[in-house]
Amino acid sequence: RDSMQGYQSSYTMPPTLLLAGTCAWAAAAAGPGAPATVSRPNILFILADDMGYGDVGYLQIGSDHGRLLTPNLDKLTKQGMRFTDAYAGAPVCAPSRCTLMTGRHSGHATVRSNGPILNTSDVTVANVLSDAGYDTALIGKWGLGDINTTGDPGAKGFNYFFGQTDQANCHNYYPSFMYRNQDNVTIPENVGASDATCGPDREKCKWSGDLWTEEAIKFLGKFAEGEKDPFFLYLSYTAPHAGSIGDDDEHGEPVPRISKGPYADKKDDWGKEQEYAAAVTEIDTQVGLVLAALESFNLDQNTLVLFASDNGASNEGGHSYMFFNSSGPLKGYKRSLHEGGHRTAFLARWPGVIEPGSLSTHQITFYDFLATAADLGHGKVPEGNDGMSFAPTLRGELQEGRPFVYHEYCAPTELYRGWGQAVRIGNLTAVCLGPQPGSAPGAGIPACKTPLVYDLGVDLHQDNDIADQHPDFVQQALKIMTEEHVPGEYCGKAVFGNVRVEVDPRNFEDPEDHAAFFGEEA
C-alpha cells in the first residue's frame, strides 16, 4: 500500500518541473566527451502481450505474493525514461497493434477488434521507415493479416518476417511451424508437441519466445558486420498471454525452465499462478538477451529501445489479474475502458539523448509511435494520422500535451456485448458505456448520454464519478466521442466508402470475441 501511494504522488508531479532538469541534462550531454548521436537512430520496439501495468518490478507496486522479478526492465528504467501515462491503442490485442502500426486511434483504425485484418490502403510505420531507407523486420506475433492477404507483413513494409500471423495460433507456445517471409518453416521439435512430449520443463520442445530472441540476435548481427542502413526491428512476444502446448487453447502460460527459475518452489502456494510469474520473468530475460546483443554488436549507443505491453493485465487461462496486483493502482484489466485496460508500462532508452533514470508524465499513445518514428527517421507521415511525435520528450525538451486521448472498444468487460468509448483530457477522463450501436432505439454514438467522469490526479483508481461537477467537460468529451468515431458496423467491422474490412475467423482470440463480432451467442 505504501508503494502505491508513493507512486500516485509522483504521478501528480508537474511536468514542467520534471522536465526542467532533463533539459539541462540534454544540454550537458552535448558537450565534450558525450556519446555521439546521429540524426537517424536504429529503432527497436519490444512488445509484451497482456502484461499488466503493475507487473513490471520497477514500479515497486507488488502484492501479497511479492513483486514479480524483472531485473532487465528495471535496469532499462535506470538507463532511460519511464512514462507514467502511456496508453496502448486499445484494451485488446489486434486493435492495439493496429494503432501502433498505422498511427490511427481505435475510432479510425481498420482493425477495431480481434478478427479483421489490415486493408490495402493501410500505411504502417514499417512502410514509412522502409521508404526512408530503413531495413525493417518483424519477429514474433503479428495478428493483423495472414500471408498472401492484404495484411501480409511483407505487404506492410517489413523487409523480413519470422513469426506467427494469426491470433489463435499465437496461443500455441510451441508451434509446429512459423513463417519466414512467405515460407512455411517446420519446427521439428514441436511437431506433435504436448505436455508429455515436451517434458516437465519443456526442454525437448522449442518455445516461440526463445526462437524469436535467437532470430532477433541474428538480425542485429548483420549490422555488426557492416550493414550501413539504420534498422527498425519490431520484436513482438506472445507471453505472458495465456496459451498452451501444441494447440491454440488458453490453459496457462507454459514457458520453459520453470523448475530452474526463481519461482521453482511456488507451485504449492501459487498453483497455476506460478506459470504467469515465470512468463513475466521470462519475457524480462529475453529483453536482457536482446539488449546484451545490442551492446556486444556496438549498436546500443545509436539505438532507440522502446518497451511496452499491448494492453492491460490478463485475466485469462486460469490467471487472476488480482493475484499479483497486475493492474497496480489502476481500475480494470484487459478489455476494460477504465485505465487498467489500456494504460501500459512504457520504457525508452537512447544513450546520450534520453536522460538516465528520468520520468515523464507526458501522455503518449501507441498511435503516436508512427509520427515519432517518422520524425526521428526522416519519413513521411501519411494522411489521416492521429499521432503526435513524442521525440521532443525523448530529447528532454518541454512539449505541449496532446489535446486528448481516445479509445473505443466493443464488448468491454464493464458491459459485455455492449460498447464503449473513453476520452482523457488533462487529468479528467470520461468513460461512456452503452448498448451496441443500432441495437435499440437511441443506441448509437456516443455510447451513453452521460459518461462516468474521474479526476486521475486525485482518483487514479477511478472510484468517484464526478460528472455532475464538470458539465462542460462532459459535453466536450461527448463531442469528441461523436467526432472521432468513423462510422462502421458493431465491434470493429469498419466500413470506409464501399470497402468493408476483411475478416479472418482464425484471428479471433476466443469464442466470446468471435460471437461479439458476428452478433452470435458465445
Coordinates of C-alpha atoms in Angstrom, one line a residue:
R1 CA 0.0 0.0 0.0
D2 CA 2.8 2.4 0.8
S3 CA 4.5 1.9 -2.5
M4 CA 1.2 2.5 -4.4
Q5 CA 0.6 5.8 -2.5
G6 CA 4.2 6.9 -3.3
Y7 CA 3.6 6.2 -6.9
Q8 CA 0.4 8.3 -7.0
S9 CA 2.3 11.2 -5.6
S10 CA 4.9 11.0 -8.4
Y11 CA 2.1 10.8 -10.9
T12 CA 0.9 14.3 -10.0
M13 CA 4.4 15.9 -10.3
P14 CA 4.1 18.9 -12.6
P15 CA 5.6 18.0 -16.0
T16 CA 7.4 21.4 -16.3
L17 CA 9.3 20.8 -13.0
L18 CA 10.0 17.2 -14.0
L19 CA 11.4 18.1 -17.4
A20 CA 13.4 21.2 -16.5
G21 CA 16.2 19.0 -15.1
T22 CA 16.0 16.9 -18.2
C23 CA 16.6 19.9 -20.5
A24 CA 19.7 20.8 -18.5
W25 CA 21.0 17.2 -18.8
A26 CA 20.4 17.1 -22.5
A27 CA 22.4 20.3 -23.0
A28 CA 25.2 19.0 -20.8
A29 CA 25.2 15.7 -22.8
A30 CA 26.0 17.6 -26.0
G31 CA 29.3 18.8 -24.5
P32 CA 32.8 17.3 -24.8
G33 CA 33.0 13.6 -24.0
A34 CA 29.3 12.9 -24.5
P35 CA 28.3 9.9 -26.7
A36 CA 28.0 11.0 -30.3
T37 CA 24.4 10.9 -31.6
V38 CA 23.4 10.7 -35.2
S39 CA 20.4 12.1 -36.9
R40 CA 18.7 8.8 -37.5
P41 CA 18.7 6.2 -34.8
N42 CA 18.0 2.5 -35.1
I43 CA 14.6 1.7 -33.6
L44 CA 13.9 -1.4 -31.6
F45 CA 10.3 -1.8 -30.3
I46 CA 9.8 -4.7 -27.9
L47 CA 6.2 -5.6 -27.2
A48 CA 4.9 -7.9 -24.5
D49 CA 1.4 -9.5 -24.7
D50 CA -1.1 -8.9 -21.9
M51 CA 1.5 -7.8 -19.3
G52 CA -0.2 -5.7 -16.7
Y53 CA 0.8 -2.1 -15.8
G54 CA 1.7 -3.3 -12.3
D55 CA 3.7 -6.4 -13.4
V56 CA 7.0 -4.7 -14.0
G57 CA 9.2 -4.6 -11.0
Y58 CA 10.5 -1.1 -11.3
L59 CA 7.1 0.3 -10.2
Q60 CA 7.6 -1.2 -6.8
I61 CA 3.9 -1.9 -6.5
G62 CA 3.9 -5.6 -5.5
S63 CA 1.2 -7.7 -4.0
D64 CA 0.6 -10.0 -1.1
H65 CA 2.7 -12.5 -3.0
G66 CA 5.6 -10.2 -3.5
R67 CA 6.8 -8.4 -6.7
L68 CA 7.4 -10.2 -9.9
L69 CA 11.1 -10.1 -10.9
T70 CA 12.0 -8.0 -13.9
P71 CA 15.7 -7.1 -13.4
N72 CA 16.4 -6.3 -17.0
L73 CA 13.4 -3.9 -17.3
D74 CA 14.4 -2.4 -14.0
K75 CA 17.9 -1.8 -15.5
L76 CA 16.4 -0.3 -18.6
T77 CA 14.4 2.1 -16.4
K78 CA 17.6 3.3 -14.8
Q79 CA 19.3 3.7 -18.2
G80 CA 16.4 5.6 -19.8
M81 CA 13.0 7.1 -19.3
R82 CA 9.8 5.7 -17.9
F83 CA 6.4 7.1 -18.8
T84 CA 3.7 7.1 -16.2
D85 CA 0.9 8.0 -18.6
A86 CA 1.4 5.9 -21.7
Y87 CA -1.5 4.2 -23.4
A88 CA -1.8 1.2 -25.6
G89 CA -4.0 1.6 -28.6
A90 CA -6.9 -0.4 -27.3
P91 CA -7.7 -2.7 -24.4
V92 CA -7.3 -5.8 -26.5
C93 CA -4.6 -7.2 -28.9
A94 CA -5.3 -6.7 -32.6
P95 CA -6.8 -3.2 -32.5
S96 CA -4.0 -2.1 -30.2
R97 CA -1.4 -3.4 -32.6
C98 CA -3.2 -1.8 -35.5
T99 CA -2.9 1.6 -33.8
L100 CA 0.8 1.0 -33.1
M101 CA 1.4 0.2 -36.7
T102 CA -0.8 2.7 -38.5
G103 CA -0.8 5.7 -36.2
R104 CA -4.6 5.9 -36.1
H105 CA -6.7 5.6 -33.0
S106 CA -9.3 2.9 -32.5
G107 CA -12.1 5.2 -33.8
H108 CA -10.3 5.5 -37.1
A109 CA -8.3 2.3 -37.4
T110 CA -9.2 -0.5 -39.8
V111 CA -8.9 -3.2 -37.1
R112 CA -11.1 -2.5 -34.1
S113 CA -11.4 -6.0 -32.6
N114 CA -9.7 -9.3 -32.9
G115 CA -10.6 -10.7 -36.3
P116 CA -10.3 -8.1 -39.0
I117 CA -7.0 -7.6 -40.9
L118 CA -5.3 -4.5 -42.4
N119 CA -6.6 -3.2 -45.7
T120 CA -4.6 -2.5 -48.9
S121 CA -4.8 1.3 -48.1
D122 CA -3.3 1.0 -44.6
V123 CA 0.1 2.5 -44.3
T124 CA 2.2 1.2 -41.4
V125 CA 5.3 2.6 -39.6
A126 CA 7.3 -0.1 -41.4
N127 CA 6.1 1.3 -44.8
V128 CA 7.2 4.8 -43.7
L129 CA 10.6 3.7 -42.4
S130 CA 11.3 1.3 -45.3
D131 CA 10.6 4.2 -47.7
A132 CA 13.0 6.3 -45.7
G133 CA 15.8 3.8 -46.2
Y134 CA 15.5 1.7 -43.0
D135 CA 15.9 -2.1 -43.0
T136 CA 12.7 -3.3 -41.4
A137 CA 12.0 -6.6 -39.7
L138 CA 9.1 -8.1 -37.8
I139 CA 9.9 -11.0 -35.5
G140 CA 7.2 -12.6 -33.4
K141 CA 3.4 -12.1 -33.3
W142 CA 1.7 -10.1 -36.0
G143 CA -2.1 -10.7 -35.8
L144 CA -3.1 -8.2 -38.5
G145 CA -3.3 -10.5 -41.5
D146 CA -2.1 -13.8 -42.8
I147 CA 0.4 -14.5 -45.6
N148 CA -0.9 -13.6 -49.0
T149 CA -3.7 -11.3 -47.7
T150 CA -4.0 -7.6 -47.6
G151 CA -2.5 -7.7 -44.1
D152 CA 0.6 -9.7 -45.1
P153 CA 3.6 -8.3 -43.2
G154 CA 5.6 -8.2 -46.4
A155 CA 2.9 -6.0 -47.9
K156 CA 3.0 -3.7 -44.9
G157 CA 6.6 -2.6 -45.2
F158 CA 8.5 -5.4 -43.4
N159 CA 11.6 -6.5 -45.4
Y160 CA 11.9 -9.5 -43.2
F161 CA 9.4 -11.5 -41.2
F162 CA 9.8 -14.5 -38.9
G163 CA 6.9 -15.5 -36.7
Q164 CA 3.2 -16.2 -36.5
T165 CA 0.4 -14.3 -38.3
D166 CA -2.9 -15.1 -36.7
Q167 CA -4.1 -14.6 -33.1
A168 CA -5.3 -18.1 -32.3
N169 CA -2.1 -19.8 -33.5
C170 CA -0.1 -17.5 -31.2
H171 CA -1.7 -19.1 -28.2
N172 CA 0.5 -22.2 -29.0
Y173 CA 3.7 -21.6 -27.2
Y174 CA 5.3 -24.5 -29.1
P175 CA 4.0 -24.2 -32.7
S176 CA 4.9 -26.8 -35.3
F177 CA 5.7 -24.1 -37.9
M178 CA 6.3 -20.5 -38.4
Y179 CA 6.5 -18.2 -41.4
R180 CA 9.8 -16.9 -42.6
N181 CA 8.7 -14.3 -45.1
Q182 CA 6.4 -16.2 -47.4
D183 CA 7.7 -19.7 -46.5
N184 CA 6.2 -22.1 -44.0
V185 CA 9.1 -23.3 -41.9
T186 CA 8.6 -26.5 -39.9
I187 CA 9.9 -26.7 -36.3
P188 CA 10.7 -30.4 -36.0
E189 CA 11.0 -30.4 -32.2
N190 CA 7.4 -29.1 -31.9
V191 CA 5.6 -31.5 -34.3
G192 CA 3.1 -33.3 -32.1
A193 CA 4.1 -31.1 -29.1
S194 CA 2.3 -31.9 -25.8
D195 CA 2.9 -31.9 -22.1
A196 CA 4.2 -35.5 -22.4
T197 CA 6.5 -35.0 -25.5
C198 CA 7.9 -31.7 -24.3
G199 CA 8.9 -32.9 -20.9
P200 CA 8.4 -31.4 -17.4
D201 CA 10.4 -28.3 -18.2
R202 CA 9.5 -28.3 -21.9
E203 CA 13.2 -28.8 -22.6
K204 CA 12.5 -31.1 -25.5
C205 CA 10.5 -28.5 -27.4
K206 CA 11.2 -25.0 -28.8
W207 CA 9.4 -22.2 -27.1
S208 CA 8.4 -19.4 -29.6
G209 CA 10.0 -16.8 -27.3
D210 CA 13.4 -18.4 -27.5
L211 CA 13.2 -18.8 -31.2
W212 CA 12.3 -15.1 -31.7
T213 CA 15.1 -13.9 -29.5
E214 CA 17.6 -16.1 -31.4
E215 CA 16.2 -14.7 -34.7
A216 CA 16.4 -11.1 -33.4
I217 CA 20.0 -11.5 -32.4
K218 CA 20.8 -12.9 -35.9
F219 CA 19.1 -9.9 -37.4
L220 CA 21.1 -7.5 -35.3
G221 CA 24.3 -9.3 -36.1
K222 CA 24.0 -8.1 -39.7
F223 CA 24.6 -4.6 -38.6
A224 CA 27.6 -5.5 -36.6
E225 CA 29.1 -7.0 -39.8
G226 CA 28.9 -3.7 -41.6
E227 CA 25.4 -3.2 -43.0
K228 CA 25.0 0.6 -43.2
D229 CA 21.3 1.3 -43.3
P230 CA 19.6 2.0 -40.0
F231 CA 17.1 -0.7 -38.8
F232 CA 13.7 -0.9 -37.4
L233 CA 13.1 -4.1 -35.5
Y234 CA 9.6 -4.8 -34.2
L235 CA 10.1 -7.7 -31.7
S236 CA 6.7 -8.9 -30.6
Y237 CA 6.4 -11.7 -28.0
T238 CA 3.3 -13.6 -27.0
A239 CA 4.0 -14.1 -23.3
P240 CA 2.5 -13.6 -20.7
H241 CA -0.7 -14.0 -22.8
A242 CA -2.4 -17.3 -21.8
G243 CA -1.5 -20.2 -24.1
S244 CA -1.0 -23.9 -24.4
I245 CA 1.4 -26.6 -25.7
G246 CA 0.7 -28.0 -29.1
D247 CA -2.8 -26.3 -29.6
D248 CA -4.5 -23.0 -29.6
D249 CA -6.2 -23.2 -26.2
E250 CA -5.5 -21.0 -23.2
H251 CA -4.6 -23.3 -20.3
G252 CA -1.9 -21.2 -18.7
E253 CA 1.5 -19.7 -19.6
P254 CA 3.6 -22.8 -20.3
V255 CA 7.0 -21.2 -20.6
P256 CA 10.2 -23.3 -20.3
R257 CA 12.7 -23.6 -17.4
I258 CA 10.2 -23.0 -14.6
S259 CA 11.9 -25.6 -12.3
K260 CA 15.2 -23.7 -12.8
G261 CA 13.8 -20.2 -12.3
P262 CA 13.1 -18.0 -9.3
Y263 CA 9.6 -19.4 -8.7
A264 CA 10.5 -23.1 -8.7
D265 CA 9.3 -23.7 -5.2
K266 CA 6.0 -21.7 -5.6
K267 CA 3.8 -24.4 -7.2
D268 CA 2.1 -25.5 -4.0
D269 CA 1.5 -21.9 -2.8
W270 CA 0.5 -20.3 -6.1
G271 CA -0.9 -23.1 -8.3
K272 CA -1.2 -22.0 -11.9
E273 CA -0.1 -18.5 -11.0
Q274 CA 3.5 -19.9 -10.9
E275 CA 3.3 -20.1 -14.7
Y276 CA 2.2 -16.5 -15.0
A277 CA 5.0 -15.2 -12.8
A278 CA 7.5 -17.3 -14.8
A279 CA 6.2 -16.0 -18.1
V280 CA 6.6 -12.3 -17.0
T281 CA 10.2 -13.0 -15.8
E282 CA 11.0 -15.0 -19.0
I283 CA 10.0 -12.0 -21.1
D284 CA 12.3 -9.9 -19.0
T285 CA 15.1 -12.5 -19.6
Q286 CA 14.5 -12.3 -23.4
V287 CA 14.7 -8.5 -23.2
G288 CA 18.0 -8.8 -21.4
L289 CA 19.4 -11.1 -24.0
V290 CA 18.5 -8.8 -26.9
L291 CA 19.9 -5.7 -25.1
A292 CA 23.1 -7.6 -24.4
A293 CA 23.4 -8.5 -28.1
L294 CA 22.9 -4.8 -29.0
E295 CA 25.8 -3.9 -26.7
S296 CA 28.0 -6.7 -27.9
F297 CA 27.5 -5.6 -31.5
N298 CA 28.2 -1.9 -30.6
L299 CA 24.7 -0.9 -31.7
D300 CA 23.4 0.2 -28.3
Q301 CA 24.6 3.8 -28.5
N302 CA 22.6 4.7 -31.5
T303 CA 19.5 2.6 -31.0
L304 CA 16.3 3.9 -29.5
V305 CA 14.8 1.0 -27.5
L306 CA 11.1 1.1 -26.6
F307 CA 9.3 -1.4 -24.5
A308 CA 5.5 -1.7 -23.8
S309 CA 2.6 -4.2 -23.5
D310 CA -0.2 -4.3 -26.0
N311 CA -3.0 -3.8 -23.4
G312 CA -3.9 -4.2 -19.8
A313 CA -3.5 -7.1 -17.5
S314 CA -4.7 -10.6 -18.5
N315 CA -7.4 -12.3 -16.6
E316 CA -7.4 -15.5 -18.7
G317 CA -6.1 -19.0 -18.8
G318 CA -6.6 -19.6 -15.1
H319 CA -4.7 -16.4 -14.1
S320 CA -6.3 -13.7 -12.0
Y321 CA -5.1 -10.2 -12.6
M322 CA -5.6 -9.6 -8.9
F323 CA -3.2 -12.3 -7.7
F324 CA -0.1 -10.2 -8.4
N325 CA -1.9 -6.9 -8.4
S326 CA -1.2 -6.8 -12.2
S327 CA -3.1 -3.6 -12.8
G328 CA -1.3 -1.9 -9.9
P329 CA -3.1 1.3 -8.9
L330 CA -5.4 1.2 -11.9
K331 CA -9.0 0.1 -12.2
G332 CA -9.9 -2.7 -14.7
Y333 CA -7.9 -5.1 -16.8
K334 CA -7.8 -6.3 -20.4
R335 CA -10.9 -5.3 -22.4
S336 CA -11.7 -2.6 -19.9
L337 CA -12.3 1.0 -20.9
H338 CA -11.1 2.1 -17.5
E339 CA -7.4 2.8 -17.1
G340 CA -6.3 -0.7 -16.3
G341 CA -7.5 -1.9 -19.7
H342 CA -5.3 0.3 -21.8
R343 CA -2.6 2.1 -19.8
T344 CA 0.8 0.4 -20.3
A345 CA 4.2 0.4 -18.7
F346 CA 6.3 2.2 -21.3
L347 CA 10.1 2.5 -21.3
A348 CA 12.5 4.3 -23.6
R349 CA 16.3 4.2 -23.8
W350 CA 18.6 6.2 -26.2
P351 CA 22.1 6.7 -24.7
G352 CA 23.3 10.3 -25.0
V353 CA 19.8 11.6 -25.8
I354 CA 17.4 10.3 -23.1
E355 CA 18.4 11.2 -19.5
P356 CA 19.1 8.0 -17.5
G357 CA 16.6 7.4 -14.7
S358 CA 14.2 10.1 -16.0
L359 CA 10.4 10.0 -15.6
S360 CA 7.8 11.6 -17.8
T361 CA 4.2 12.4 -17.1
H362 CA 3.7 13.4 -20.8
Q363 CA 0.7 11.5 -22.2
I364 CA 1.6 9.3 -25.1
T365 CA -0.3 6.7 -27.0
F366 CA 0.5 3.8 -29.4
Y367 CA -0.8 5.8 -32.2
D368 CA 1.9 8.4 -31.6
F369 CA 4.6 5.9 -32.5
L370 CA 4.4 6.2 -36.3
A371 CA 4.7 10.0 -36.1
T372 CA 7.6 9.7 -33.7
A373 CA 9.4 7.1 -35.8
A374 CA 8.9 9.3 -38.9
D375 CA 10.2 12.3 -37.1
L376 CA 13.4 10.5 -36.0
G377 CA 13.8 8.6 -39.2
H378 CA 13.0 11.4 -41.6
G379 CA 10.0 9.6 -43.0
K380 CA 6.7 11.0 -44.3
V381 CA 3.7 10.8 -42.1
P382 CA 0.7 9.5 -44.1
E383 CA -2.6 11.4 -44.3
G384 CA -5.2 10.7 -41.7
N385 CA -2.6 10.1 -38.9
D386 CA -3.8 10.7 -35.4
G387 CA -0.5 10.7 -33.7
M388 CA 1.9 13.3 -32.3
S389 CA 5.6 12.8 -32.2
F390 CA 6.9 12.4 -28.7
A391 CA 10.5 12.8 -29.9
P392 CA 10.9 16.2 -28.1
T393 CA 10.1 14.5 -24.8
L394 CA 12.7 11.8 -25.5
R395 CA 15.2 14.6 -26.1
G396 CA 14.4 16.2 -22.9
E397 CA 12.5 19.2 -24.4
L398 CA 9.3 20.7 -23.0
Q399 CA 6.4 19.5 -25.1
E400 CA 2.9 20.6 -25.5
G401 CA 0.5 17.9 -24.2
R402 CA -1.8 16.1 -26.6
P403 CA -5.4 17.6 -26.8
F404 CA -7.0 14.3 -25.8
V405 CA -6.5 10.5 -25.7
Y406 CA -9.3 8.5 -27.3
H407 CA -10.2 4.8 -27.1
E408 CA -13.2 2.7 -28.1
Y409 CA -14.0 -1.0 -27.9
C410 CA -16.9 -3.4 -28.3
A411 CA -17.8 -5.9 -25.7
P412 CA -15.8 -4.2 -22.8
T413 CA -15.5 -6.0 -19.5
E414 CA -17.8 -3.4 -17.9
L415 CA -20.7 -4.2 -20.3
Y416 CA -20.2 -7.4 -22.3
R417 CA -21.9 -7.4 -25.7
G418 CA -22.3 -3.6 -25.2
W419 CA -20.0 -0.9 -26.5
G420 CA -17.9 1.8 -25.0
Q421 CA -15.6 4.8 -25.5
A422 CA -13.1 6.6 -23.3
V423 CA -11.6 10.1 -23.6
R424 CA -8.9 11.7 -21.5
I425 CA -8.2 15.5 -21.5
G426 CA -5.6 16.5 -19.0
N427 CA -6.3 14.7 -15.8
L428 CA -10.1 14.4 -16.4
T429 CA -11.3 11.2 -18.1
A430 CA -14.7 10.1 -19.3
V431 CA -15.8 6.5 -19.8
C432 CA -19.0 6.0 -21.8
L433 CA -20.8 2.6 -21.8
G434 CA -23.9 1.6 -23.6
P435 CA -25.6 -0.9 -25.9
Q436 CA -24.4 -1.9 -29.4
P437 CA -24.9 1.0 -31.8
G438 CA -28.2 0.4 -33.6
S439 CA -29.3 -2.5 -31.4
A440 CA -32.1 -0.5 -29.8
P441 CA -33.8 2.9 -30.2
G442 CA -31.4 5.6 -29.2
A443 CA -28.4 3.3 -29.2
G444 CA -25.6 4.9 -31.1
I445 CA -22.7 7.3 -30.9
P446 CA -21.8 8.4 -28.2
A447 CA -22.3 5.2 -26.4
C448 CA -24.1 7.0 -23.5
K449 CA -25.8 10.2 -22.6
T450 CA -23.7 10.9 -19.5
P451 CA -20.3 9.3 -19.1
L452 CA -18.6 8.4 -15.9
V453 CA -16.0 11.1 -15.1
Y454 CA -12.9 10.9 -13.0
D455 CA -10.1 13.2 -12.0
L456 CA -7.0 11.0 -12.4
G457 CA -4.8 13.5 -10.5
V458 CA -6.6 12.6 -7.2
D459 CA -8.5 9.4 -8.1
L460 CA -6.2 7.2 -10.1
H461 CA -8.3 4.1 -9.4
Q462 CA -11.4 5.8 -10.8
D463 CA -13.6 5.3 -7.7
N464 CA -15.6 8.6 -7.6
D465 CA -17.7 9.6 -10.5
I466 CA -17.7 13.5 -10.6
A467 CA -19.7 14.0 -13.9
D468 CA -22.1 16.3 -12.1
Q469 CA -19.2 18.6 -11.1
H470 CA -17.9 19.0 -14.7
P471 CA -20.8 19.7 -17.1
D472 CA -18.6 21.5 -19.6
F473 CA -16.1 18.6 -19.7
V474 CA -19.0 16.1 -20.1
Q475 CA -20.1 18.0 -23.2
Q476 CA -16.6 18.3 -24.6
A477 CA -15.9 14.5 -24.1
L478 CA -19.2 13.6 -25.8
K479 CA -18.4 15.8 -28.7
I480 CA -15.0 14.1 -29.1
M481 CA -16.6 10.7 -28.9
T482 CA -19.1 11.7 -31.7
E483 CA -16.5 13.2 -34.0
E484 CA -13.7 10.7 -33.5
H485 CA -15.7 7.6 -34.4
V486 CA -15.7 6.8 -38.1
P487 CA -19.0 5.1 -38.9
G488 CA -18.7 1.4 -39.0
E489 CA -20.6 -1.7 -38.0
Y490 CA -20.5 -3.1 -34.5
C491 CA -17.3 -4.5 -33.0
G492 CA -14.9 -3.0 -35.5
K493 CA -16.3 -4.1 -38.9
A494 CA -15.4 -0.6 -40.1
V495 CA -16.6 0.5 -43.5
F496 CA -14.6 3.0 -45.5
G497 CA -16.6 4.1 -48.5
N498 CA -17.7 0.9 -50.1
V499 CA -14.7 -1.1 -48.7
R500 CA -15.5 -3.5 -45.9
V501 CA -12.8 -4.7 -43.6
E502 CA -11.8 -8.3 -44.4
V503 CA -12.3 -10.8 -41.6
D504 CA -10.4 -14.0 -41.0
P505 CA -12.2 -16.1 -38.3
R506 CA -8.9 -17.7 -37.3
N507 CA -7.7 -14.5 -35.9
F508 CA -10.2 -14.4 -33.0
E509 CA -8.7 -14.9 -29.6
D510 CA -11.6 -16.7 -28.1
P511 CA -15.3 -17.7 -28.7
E512 CA -16.6 -14.6 -27.0
D513 CA -14.7 -12.3 -29.4
H514 CA -16.0 -14.3 -32.3
A515 CA -19.5 -14.2 -31.0
A516 CA -19.4 -10.4 -30.3
F517 CA -18.1 -9.7 -33.8
F518 CA -20.7 -11.7 -35.7
G519 CA -23.6 -11.0 -33.3
E520 CA -23.9 -14.6 -32.2
E521 CA -24.3 -16.3 -28.9
A522 CA -21.0 -17.4 -27.4

